[in-house]
XYZ file of C-alpha atoms in Angstrom:
462
model
C -98.527 7.781 0.312
C -94.917 9.694 0.669
C -92.594 6.386 0.558
C -91.398 3.932 -2.071
C -89.006 0.909 -1.281
C -87.923 -0.630 1.658
C -84.100 -1.475 1.056
C -81.926 -0.160 3.996
C -78.801 2.026 1.834
C -76.246 2.799 4.199
C -75.293 3.067 7.911
C -74.993 5.450 10.139
C -73.049 7.765 12.453
C -74.521 10.831 14.549
C -71.568 13.850 15.580
C -73.262 15.897 18.352
C -71.364 17.902 21.389
C -72.158 18.916 24.801
C -72.953 22.383 23.555
C -72.664 24.606 20.520
C -69.786 26.205 19.809
C -68.125 23.095 20.790
C -66.643 22.437 16.967
C -69.094 19.229 15.772
C -69.455 21.407 12.653
C -65.747 20.514 11.747
C -65.182 17.138 12.949
C -68.711 16.017 11.148
C -67.473 18.132 8.128
C -64.177 17.246 7.891
C -65.611 13.587 8.331
C -67.395 13.911 5.317
C -64.934 15.152 3.624
C -62.063 12.570 4.704
C -64.632 9.812 4.111
C -65.118 10.781 0.922
C -61.507 11.536 -0.489
C -60.484 7.636 0.553
C -63.500 5.931 -1.829
C -66.249 5.794 0.774
C -69.771 7.420 -0.846
C -71.280 10.310 1.945
C -74.368 10.957 2.243
C -74.525 14.440 4.229
C -77.138 15.544 6.965
C -77.507 18.305 9.783
C -80.715 17.533 12.474
C -82.768 20.617 12.341
C -83.754 23.646 10.135
C -79.770 25.445 9.735
C -79.418 26.062 6.321
C -75.759 27.249 6.077
C -73.763 24.252 7.506
C -75.607 21.573 4.780
C -73.977 23.773 2.577
C -70.298 23.305 3.427
C -71.947 19.553 3.660
C -72.761 19.572 0.238
C -69.177 20.262 -1.073
C -67.723 17.771 2.100
C -69.615 14.983 -0.108
C -70.521 16.066 -3.216
C -73.596 14.906 -3.208
C -77.008 17.318 -1.428
C -76.663 18.376 2.679
C -80.197 17.062 3.822
C -82.483 18.262 6.988
C -83.390 16.001 9.548
C -85.714 17.560 11.601
C -88.939 15.973 14.193
C -90.226 19.315 14.328
C -90.668 20.475 10.970
C -91.517 17.185 8.758
C -93.048 14.231 11.977
C -90.883 11.879 13.877
C -92.217 9.688 11.513
C -90.862 11.048 8.274
C -87.375 11.560 9.654
C -85.992 7.658 8.822
C -87.504 7.400 6.119
C -85.547 10.869 4.688
C -83.135 9.324 6.341
C -83.404 6.826 3.789
C -84.074 8.523 0.606
C -80.860 11.142 1.258
C -78.557 8.187 2.220
C -79.686 6.188 -1.294
C -76.733 4.500 -2.146
C -74.088 5.680 0.026
C -72.379 3.828 2.693
C -72.854 5.804 5.648
C -74.477 8.405 6.631
C -72.382 11.330 9.123
C -75.816 13.564 10.611
C -74.850 16.249 12.409
C -76.364 17.547 15.517
C -77.614 20.596 16.650
C -76.714 23.062 19.554
C -76.009 20.609 22.906
C -76.908 16.721 22.328
C -80.302 16.656 24.521
C -80.930 20.523 23.315
C -84.533 20.871 21.223
C -87.167 22.933 20.851
C -88.621 22.224 24.827
C -87.796 21.089 27.705
C -88.833 17.486 27.059
C -85.808 17.855 23.641
C -88.212 17.769 21.132
C -86.501 18.202 17.657
C -83.175 17.019 19.737
C -79.764 15.227 18.040
C -80.468 12.560 20.791
C -84.018 12.768 19.263
C -82.963 11.997 15.945
C -80.201 9.385 16.760
C -83.022 7.406 18.296
C -84.850 7.649 15.342
C -82.086 6.651 13.140
C -81.286 3.837 15.911
C -77.418 5.470 14.960
C -75.349 5.924 17.569
C -73.443 9.237 19.241
C -69.672 10.382 19.160
C -69.419 13.249 21.013
C -67.159 16.317 20.529
C -65.964 17.966 23.457
C -64.049 21.254 23.759
C -61.452 20.369 26.274
C -60.259 23.111 27.128
C -60.207 24.424 30.720
C -60.412 20.513 32.313
C -59.155 17.027 32.864
C -60.303 14.386 34.626
C -63.644 16.191 34.470
C -64.685 14.068 31.296
C -65.071 11.552 32.576
C -67.591 13.148 34.490
C -69.377 14.692 31.509
C -68.937 11.708 29.187
C -71.099 9.635 32.416
C -73.572 12.512 32.716
C -73.908 12.274 29.241
C -73.951 8.675 27.933
C -76.111 7.906 31.592
C -78.407 10.496 30.743
C -81.103 8.669 28.137
C -81.150 5.126 27.186
C -82.341 5.734 24.404
C -79.201 7.420 23.213
C -75.897 5.285 22.610
C -73.261 7.181 23.489
C -70.424 5.678 21.171
C -67.485 7.374 21.255
C -65.778 10.361 21.919
C -63.562 13.498 19.673
C -61.637 15.493 21.681
C -61.643 18.614 20.257
C -58.904 21.509 21.028
C -56.222 19.405 23.017
C -53.532 21.639 24.177
C -50.637 19.481 24.510
C -49.278 15.766 24.463
C -49.877 15.423 28.093
C -53.142 17.275 27.496
C -54.000 14.024 25.589
C -52.972 11.500 28.152
C -55.240 12.377 30.608
C -58.263 13.164 28.447
C -58.231 9.441 27.596
C -57.262 7.710 30.781
C -60.007 10.118 31.738
C -62.510 8.223 29.002
C -61.092 5.095 29.781
C -62.519 5.402 33.593
C -65.760 5.399 32.566
C -65.304 2.931 28.666
C -65.967 4.864 26.029
C -63.578 4.732 23.453
C -61.538 7.794 22.487
C -61.842 8.333 18.253
C -59.193 11.034 17.612
C -58.170 13.693 19.393
C -57.627 18.231 17.497
C -55.424 19.946 18.695
C -56.409 23.578 18.627
C -57.118 25.129 15.232
C -58.057 28.155 15.315
C -56.487 29.074 11.555
C -59.818 26.926 10.833
C -62.877 29.683 11.623
C -65.171 30.271 9.196
C -66.352 33.947 8.987
C -69.850 34.600 10.615
C -72.356 37.509 10.882
C -75.461 37.802 12.182
C -77.131 34.445 11.584
C -74.391 32.317 11.479
C -72.263 31.566 9.461
C -71.098 33.106 5.977
C -72.670 30.591 3.733
C -70.652 28.382 1.356
C -72.210 29.840 -2.110
C -70.765 33.020 -0.645
C -67.237 32.033 0.451
C -66.590 30.428 -2.555
C -63.199 28.984 -3.223
C -61.915 29.655 0.693
C -65.274 27.792 1.840
C -63.565 25.686 -0.379
C -60.667 25.643 1.311
C -62.095 25.345 4.759
C -63.705 22.151 3.879
C -59.937 20.689 2.474
C -58.597 22.001 6.021
C -61.171 19.896 8.192
C -60.567 17.405 5.990
C -56.805 17.024 6.512
C -56.932 17.965 9.992
C -59.421 14.515 10.382
C -57.411 12.589 8.055
C -55.136 13.018 10.486
C -56.013 12.674 13.852
C -59.386 10.426 14.055
C -59.712 7.090 13.155
C -62.058 6.761 9.844
C -61.963 2.837 10.327
C -62.977 3.087 14.035
C -65.811 5.833 12.942
C -66.946 2.886 10.149
C -66.587 0.552 13.023
C -69.516 2.062 15.074
C -72.176 2.829 12.866
C -75.518 1.304 12.643
C -77.406 0.460 9.784
C -80.056 2.779 8.967
C -83.272 1.044 10.418
C -85.401 -1.002 7.624
C -88.856 0.768 6.458
C -90.160 2.675 3.647
C -87.999 5.549 2.020
C -89.405 8.622 1.203
C -90.484 9.122 -2.405
C -91.339 12.764 -3.960
C -92.825 11.131 -6.621
C -95.179 9.022 -4.912
C -95.606 12.396 -2.210
C -97.381 14.369 -4.856
C -100.203 13.569 -7.292
C -98.579 12.622 -10.962
C -98.997 15.569 -13.248
C -101.371 14.606 -16.212
C -99.009 13.875 -19.655
C -97.026 16.630 -20.941
C -97.592 18.965 -18.102
C -94.633 20.790 -17.394
C -94.991 24.272 -16.132
C -91.874 26.893 -16.032
C -90.959 27.017 -12.502
C -88.019 30.052 -11.474
C -86.412 29.218 -7.921
C -84.475 32.048 -7.263
C -79.931 30.340 -5.951
C -76.929 31.715 -6.075
C -74.870 33.482 -3.140
C -77.805 35.505 -2.206
C -80.413 32.910 -2.097
C -79.318 29.790 -0.658
C -81.501 28.374 2.707
C -83.996 25.907 1.030
C -84.414 22.189 1.150
C -82.970 19.805 -1.579
C -86.971 18.138 -0.917
C -88.541 21.028 -2.339
C -86.753 20.987 -5.789
C -87.443 17.339 -5.704
C -91.531 17.724 -4.777
C -91.663 20.226 -7.726
C -90.628 18.708 -10.574
C -92.105 15.076 -9.118
C -95.998 17.400 -9.506
C -94.831 18.501 -13.125
C -92.775 21.942 -13.236
C -89.438 22.320 -15.086
C -87.252 23.534 -12.510
C -85.513 26.692 -13.508
C -82.862 27.975 -11.247
C -82.311 31.931 -11.592
C -78.920 34.014 -10.388
C -80.547 37.362 -9.139
C -76.548 38.193 -8.757
C -76.085 37.779 -12.372
C -79.859 37.164 -14.537
C -81.742 40.099 -15.538
C -84.961 38.202 -16.428
C -86.868 35.462 -15.525
C -86.770 32.214 -17.872
C -89.143 32.736 -21.096
C -92.600 31.137 -19.841
C -91.955 31.152 -16.773
C -95.617 30.107 -14.815
C -94.249 30.249 -10.756
C -91.439 31.560 -8.823
C -89.602 30.423 -5.300
C -87.730 32.893 -3.474
C -86.336 31.166 -0.453
C -84.683 33.100 2.130
C -80.962 33.445 2.199
C -78.728 36.889 3.049
C -80.199 39.704 0.300
C -79.427 41.904 2.309
C -75.528 40.950 1.988
C -76.047 41.744 -1.747
C -78.331 44.756 -2.033
C -76.805 46.928 -4.006
C -76.564 44.601 -6.623
C -79.997 42.580 -6.608
C -81.415 46.616 -6.177
C -79.240 47.327 -9.368
C -81.086 44.470 -11.072
C -83.730 46.580 -12.342
C -84.881 44.059 -15.081
C -85.063 40.898 -13.100
C -87.024 43.063 -10.369
C -89.746 44.276 -13.472
C -89.994 40.617 -14.750
C -90.740 39.817 -11.354
C -93.290 42.288 -10.300
C -94.680 41.528 -13.505
C -94.991 37.688 -13.153
C -96.854 39.079 -9.376
C -99.624 41.019 -10.711
C -100.461 38.801 -13.230
C -101.638 35.981 -10.739
C -99.096 33.523 -11.247
C -97.769 31.849 -7.918
C -94.926 33.110 -6.457
C -93.900 31.657 -2.708
C -91.163 33.515 -0.525
C -89.916 33.185 2.288
C -87.571 35.668 4.284
C -84.667 36.349 2.690
C -87.351 35.876 -0.412
C -90.538 38.280 1.404
C -87.546 41.426 1.420
C -86.590 40.981 -1.993
C -90.423 41.678 -2.500
C -90.964 44.605 -0.573
C -90.802 47.475 -2.017
C -87.310 48.324 -0.637
C -84.452 46.835 1.230
C -82.575 49.050 3.674
C -83.422 51.763 1.612
C -82.479 50.383 -1.926
C -85.557 49.575 -4.217
C -86.360 45.979 -4.726
C -89.540 44.844 -6.511
C -92.259 46.251 -4.651
C -94.769 44.072 -4.928
C -95.870 44.058 -1.404
C -96.999 47.204 -0.079
C -94.000 47.311 2.218
C -90.599 48.654 3.497
C -87.654 46.299 5.141
C -84.704 46.897 6.742
C -82.555 45.185 9.071
C -82.147 45.369 12.220
C -79.757 44.541 15.463
C -82.570 42.146 17.154
C -83.414 38.598 16.493
C -86.157 36.602 15.924
C -85.730 33.152 16.606
C -88.103 29.976 17.314
C -90.604 27.278 16.554
C -93.798 28.358 15.249
C -97.183 26.292 14.859
C -99.003 28.684 12.274
C -102.139 28.498 10.716
C -102.862 29.358 7.401
C -105.548 32.677 7.791
C -106.129 33.745 3.843
C -106.429 31.199 1.387
C -102.994 31.654 -1.023
C -101.577 28.824 -4.192
C -100.504 26.588 -1.832
C -102.726 27.156 1.995
C -105.480 26.931 1.869
C -107.647 28.684 5.282
C -107.157 26.712 8.213
C -104.189 24.774 7.111
C -101.774 24.330 9.994
C -97.988 24.117 9.759
C -94.642 23.961 11.887
C -92.096 26.627 10.534
C -89.299 27.936 11.702
C -88.788 32.122 11.990
C -84.888 33.443 12.594
C -83.818 36.731 11.132
C -83.193 39.735 11.711
C -85.406 41.900 10.007
C -88.355 44.611 10.516
C -91.251 44.941 7.807
C -92.972 48.261 7.953
C -96.018 48.373 5.988
C -96.989 50.639 3.636
C -100.248 52.680 3.801
C -103.342 52.177 0.911
C -105.995 50.410 0.204
C -107.420 47.111 2.223
C -107.691 45.242 -1.119
C -103.342 46.653 -1.973
C -102.340 45.571 1.724
C -104.162 41.607 0.686
C -104.421 39.546 4.098
C -101.997 37.942 6.480
C -100.095 34.390 5.401
C -99.947 33.158 9.179
C -101.230 32.887 12.612
C -100.064 32.480 16.047
C -100.031 32.514 19.432
C -97.107 33.048 21.998
C -95.516 35.605 19.519
C -97.049 38.885 21.476
C -98.279 40.166 24.683
C -101.403 41.474 23.259
C -102.766 38.426 21.802
C -102.301 36.237 18.355
C -99.063 36.405 16.272
C -99.637 37.755 12.689
C -97.253 37.695 10.264
C -96.969 37.960 6.190
C -98.661 38.600 3.588
C -101.049 36.530 1.172
C -101.526 39.436 -2.158
C -103.531 38.102 -5.289
C -101.453 34.600 -6.185
C -98.261 35.975 -3.776
C -97.250 34.084 -0.872
C -94.701 35.819 1.134
C -93.517 35.094 4.849
C -90.368 35.042 7.778
C -92.028 31.475 8.400
C -89.037 28.709 6.749
C -91.172 25.543 5.982
C -90.137 22.225 4.965
C -92.430 21.384 1.602
C -91.517 17.401 2.569
C -94.060 18.090 5.085
C -96.288 19.589 3.197
C -96.131 17.656 -0.283
C -99.774 18.721 -1.409
C -99.195 21.930 -0.759
C -96.446 22.164 -3.327
C -98.729 20.029 -5.621
C -101.452 22.531 -5.162
C -98.735 25.485 -6.369
C -97.219 23.856 -8.951
C -101.445 23.031 -10.291
C -101.987 26.928 -9.837
C -99.127 27.606 -12.188
C -101.240 25.983 -15.247
C -104.428 28.626 -15.024
């Protein structure tokens, strides 16, 4: 089982938009922080596989930002994971992804609308009102009537140009019977720095990220009716609560394998449930910041290298020769090493010509080409986590190329994954399995395969 208990712990509200760029991150993050400042315990969530917004949510709510992605974990786990993440909170604020009905395919799989329906949560629609007035009524009518399983409960008017503009917009919302919960003026000063994969992460943005979240909180507290938002929030549906302890077999008495997990500004792309599952499987988790730490913790028996932006810190990572050598030695010993995306780049011989760990016989470089999308992947080579034939849903999101080096087949290892649809001339193969190393561009959500985490920790014992 991967659940425990049945208590309902919070009410929930979903913050969505007609399209990306409408301001839902500002409203959702500001709402989390403003409610927290009033003494309300807030559980923050993000729809989809995004790693960056949850970092700002963590700053805003003071508790881990979590993801709800039906494609990666299955629709049946969304409500149990929400109840787990909302334990002890009064309200769960769920930030949507893209437009309300935009998902993986034409059927909307993985969309904000799907998650809202699975949670039984009302939707607050954030609308960028620049360049429109009464047309807002038609937009709201269409979004409210399109899918009867989704309840559009209110609207936040964003980037309102003047008091007269706000009056006309409110009248338009009244025409279709939707309450206006707030009206935000234009706020270009709140723009958070962006780069090739979206916003700069909260960990990298540092004090400026804290200031940005504070500014979002002030904006929302001033211009949004917080009490009205709380009144429309609905309780999460009753049912099982996901539990890391119940998702993996209990470790034996005294069992504890030290597992290093890279973190810090260069490696921020991880899911909170991953560390929880590692610990439940018997790992003693120690976080390593490769921008500061020069060695792995004594007794490290396994290593997790999540994604992130190592390319933005390539000089410092390359100069940390002691840690690179320690990682290479651990991998050469046969210890289990799991690397995703940025972690894969760190294991290569080089990244943009800066020396990396040399565990994988390949050179990595940043490119201008974006690789993006969900993948239905099959494990092709046995690794500590995945037996051959294992099927997973994963997500790729990068602007990198990897050029394999020459050498004997044994040194090159075997491919990690294979999937259809990625190449015109046949199935795509991707990543490496080399000894105990599993390295790939594919991001997966450990809650979908807790047994794989248990196998990974178990491999550290041998």
